[in-house]
Tab-separated table of C-alpha atoms in Angstrom:
chain	number	residue	atom	x	y	z
A	102	MET	CA	-15.890	12.049	20.794
A	103	SER	CA	-13.391	12.267	23.638
A	104	SER	CA	-10.240	14.481	23.308
A	105	THR	CA	-7.983	11.384	23.353
A	106	SER	CA	-9.670	9.968	20.357
A	107	THR	CA	-9.536	13.301	18.599
A	108	ILE	CA	-5.806	13.559	19.187
A	109	ARG	CA	-5.366	9.922	18.055
A	110	SER	CA	-7.403	10.646	14.940
A	111	LYS	CA	-5.244	13.732	14.126
A	112	ARG	CA	-2.077	11.819	14.715
A	113	ILE	CA	-3.216	8.900	12.441
A	114	ALA	CA	-4.383	11.542	9.718
A	115	ASP	CA	-1.013	13.070	9.956
A	116	LEU	CA	0.764	9.799	9.624
A	117	ILE	CA	-1.411	8.838	6.573
A	118	LYS	CA	-0.643	12.333	4.939
A	119	ARG	CA	3.112	12.001	5.505
A	120	GLU	CA	3.346	8.371	4.214
A	121	LEU	CA	1.078	8.837	1.393
A	122	ALA	CA	3.009	11.878	0.108
A	123	GLY	CA	6.084	9.566	0.414
A	124	VAL	CA	4.651	6.735	-1.553
A	125	VAL	CA	3.344	9.051	-4.287
A	126	ARG	CA	6.701	10.705	-4.536
A	127	GLN	CA	8.984	7.594	-4.341
A	128	GLU	CA	7.007	4.600	-5.715
A	129	VAL	CA	4.217	5.822	-7.940
A	130	VAL	CA	5.320	5.985	-11.702
A	131	ASP	CA	2.239	7.366	-13.144
A	132	PRO	CA	3.302	10.685	-14.837
A	133	ARG	CA	-0.094	12.289	-13.987
A	134	LEU	CA	0.813	12.165	-10.399
A	135	GLN	CA	4.230	13.662	-10.447
A	136	ASN	CA	3.163	17.047	-9.280
A	137	LEU	CA	0.664	15.916	-6.880
A	138	SER	CA	0.612	17.400	-3.226
A	139	ILE	CA	-1.463	15.910	-0.424
A	140	THR	CA	-2.991	18.915	1.440
A	141	VAL	CA	-5.282	17.298	4.158
A	142	VAL	CA	-6.361	13.820	5.335
A	143	ASP	CA	-9.706	13.817	7.031
A	144	LEU	CA	-10.532	10.508	8.959
A	145	SER	CA	-13.993	9.285	9.825
A	146	PRO	CA	-14.593	8.907	13.592
A	147	ASP	CA	-14.204	5.131	13.440
A	148	LEU	CA	-10.918	5.577	11.323
A	149	LYS	CA	-12.150	3.396	8.650
A	150	ASN	CA	-12.429	5.862	5.907
A	151	ALA	CA	-10.062	8.583	4.946
A	152	MET	CA	-10.865	11.543	2.582
A	153	VAL	CA	-7.506	12.644	1.097
A	154	TYR	CA	-7.498	16.251	-0.377
A	155	PHE	CA	-4.889	16.910	-2.947
A	156	THR	CA	-3.742	19.804	-5.262
A	157	ILE	CA	-1.803	20.006	-8.595
A	158	PRO	CA	-0.428	23.081	-10.303
A	159	ASP	CA	-2.869	22.835	-13.266
A	160	ALA	CA	-6.235	22.607	-11.852
A	161	GLU	CA	-7.741	21.744	-15.273
A	162	GLN	CA	-6.133	18.408	-14.937
A	163	SER	CA	-7.913	17.483	-11.572
A	164	HIS	CA	-10.435	15.041	-13.193
A	165	GLU	CA	-7.543	13.174	-14.893
A	166	VAL	CA	-5.470	12.971	-11.735
A	167	SER	CA	-8.527	11.852	-9.762
A	168	GLY	CA	-8.925	9.091	-12.154
A	169	ALA	CA	-5.339	8.049	-11.800
A	170	LEU	CA	-5.714	7.985	-7.957
A	171	LYS	CA	-8.906	5.975	-8.216
A	172	LYS	CA	-6.978	3.375	-10.260
A	173	ALA	CA	-4.022	3.435	-7.816
A	174	VAL	CA	-6.062	3.280	-4.595
A	175	GLY	CA	-5.276	-0.406	-4.020
A	176	PHE	CA	-1.542	0.014	-4.402
A	177	LEU	CA	-1.593	3.200	-2.357
A	178	ARG	CA	-3.538	1.407	0.590
A	179	LYS	CA	-1.075	-1.662	0.243
A	180	SER	CA	1.909	0.690	0.440
A	181	LEU	CA	0.356	2.382	3.496
A	182	ALA	CA	-0.169	-0.911	5.177
A	183	SER	CA	3.619	-1.812	4.751
A	184	ARG	CA	4.719	1.690	5.962
A	185	CYS	CA	2.322	2.273	8.981
A	186	ASP	CA	1.847	0.235	12.001
A	187	LEU	CA	-1.851	0.402	11.892
A	188	ARG	CA	-4.362	-2.136	12.891
A	189	TYR	CA	-6.596	-1.193	9.958
A	190	VAL	CA	-5.567	0.928	6.932
A	191	PRO	CA	-8.669	3.205	6.129
A	192	LYS	CA	-10.277	2.982	2.778
A	193	LEU	CA	-9.059	6.040	0.863
A	194	ALA	CA	-11.131	8.457	-1.240
A	195	PHE	CA	-9.603	11.438	-3.013
A	196	LYS	CA	-10.993	14.971	-3.642
A	197	PHE	CA	-9.323	17.861	-5.402
A	198	ASP	CA	-8.665	20.715	-2.879
A	199	GLN	CA	-9.769	23.840	-4.655
A	200	ASN	CA	-8.853	26.092	-1.581
A	201	ILE	CA	-5.368	26.874	-2.928
A	202	HIS	CA	-6.590	27.810	-6.325
A	203	GLN	CA	-9.445	29.835	-5.088
A	204	ALA	CA	-6.977	31.739	-2.770
A	205	GLU	CA	-4.962	32.410	-5.787
A	206	ASN	CA	-7.627	33.843	-7.680
A	207	LEU	CA	-8.707	36.003	-4.691
A	208	LEU	CA	-5.155	37.306	-4.499
A	209	ALA	CA	-5.125	38.184	-8.157
A	210	LEU	CA	-8.359	40.126	-7.648
A	211	ILE	CA	-7.072	42.038	-4.669
A	212	SER	CA	-3.887	42.883	-6.749
A	213	GLU	CA	-6.056	44.167	-9.570
A	214	ALA	CA	-8.143	46.201	-7.185
A	215	ASN	CA	-5.015	47.649	-5.620
A	216	LYS	CA	-3.570	48.598	-9.009
A	217	ILE	CA	-6.878	50.284	-9.923
A	218	ASP	CA	-7.009	52.102	-6.500
A	219	SER	CA	-3.288	53.361	-6.968
A	220	GLY	CA	-4.175	54.867	-10.230
A	221	LEU	CA	-7.068	56.711	-8.680
A	222	LEU	CA	-4.966	58.119	-5.816
A	223	GLY	CA	-2.317	60.698	-6.380
A	224	VAL	CA	0.875	61.176	-4.605
A	225	THR	CA	-0.833	63.220	-1.902
A	226	GLY	CA	-3.189	60.274	-1.128
A	227	THR	CA	-6.188	62.124	-2.294
A	228	LEU	CA	-8.774	60.876	-4.849
A	229	ASN	CA	-8.053	62.218	-8.414
A	230	ILE	CA	-11.264	62.244	-10.392
A	231	ASP	CA	-11.332	64.628	-13.234
A	232	ASP	CA	-14.521	66.808	-13.150
A	233	GLU	CA	-16.202	66.813	-16.597
């Protein structure tokens, strides 16, 4: 793939991400999709298929939201076609983006480890372990 097609692919993916977020925010009335955030759009090399990664505040509802997106895919594609000046609007597939929730879990673990470490270290910065 040449760098020109890579740049074009990235530009189209960014356009789809921006416009799809606007459609979900302004035109979709399904309450399951109200807190949805589009994180990444990956396009196939031929620009015919787009994998849209999304996140929601409550990760436990990801299957329910995926189902709502699957039902709305025709409407979303039609809305993209009217908003974007593209020769072909790619087929959309949706996948829950777990990276944000995994990062939150990792930060919680690090915070917990820091609390444990600060309890073991005294004011002088030396390790306080009681000899028994």
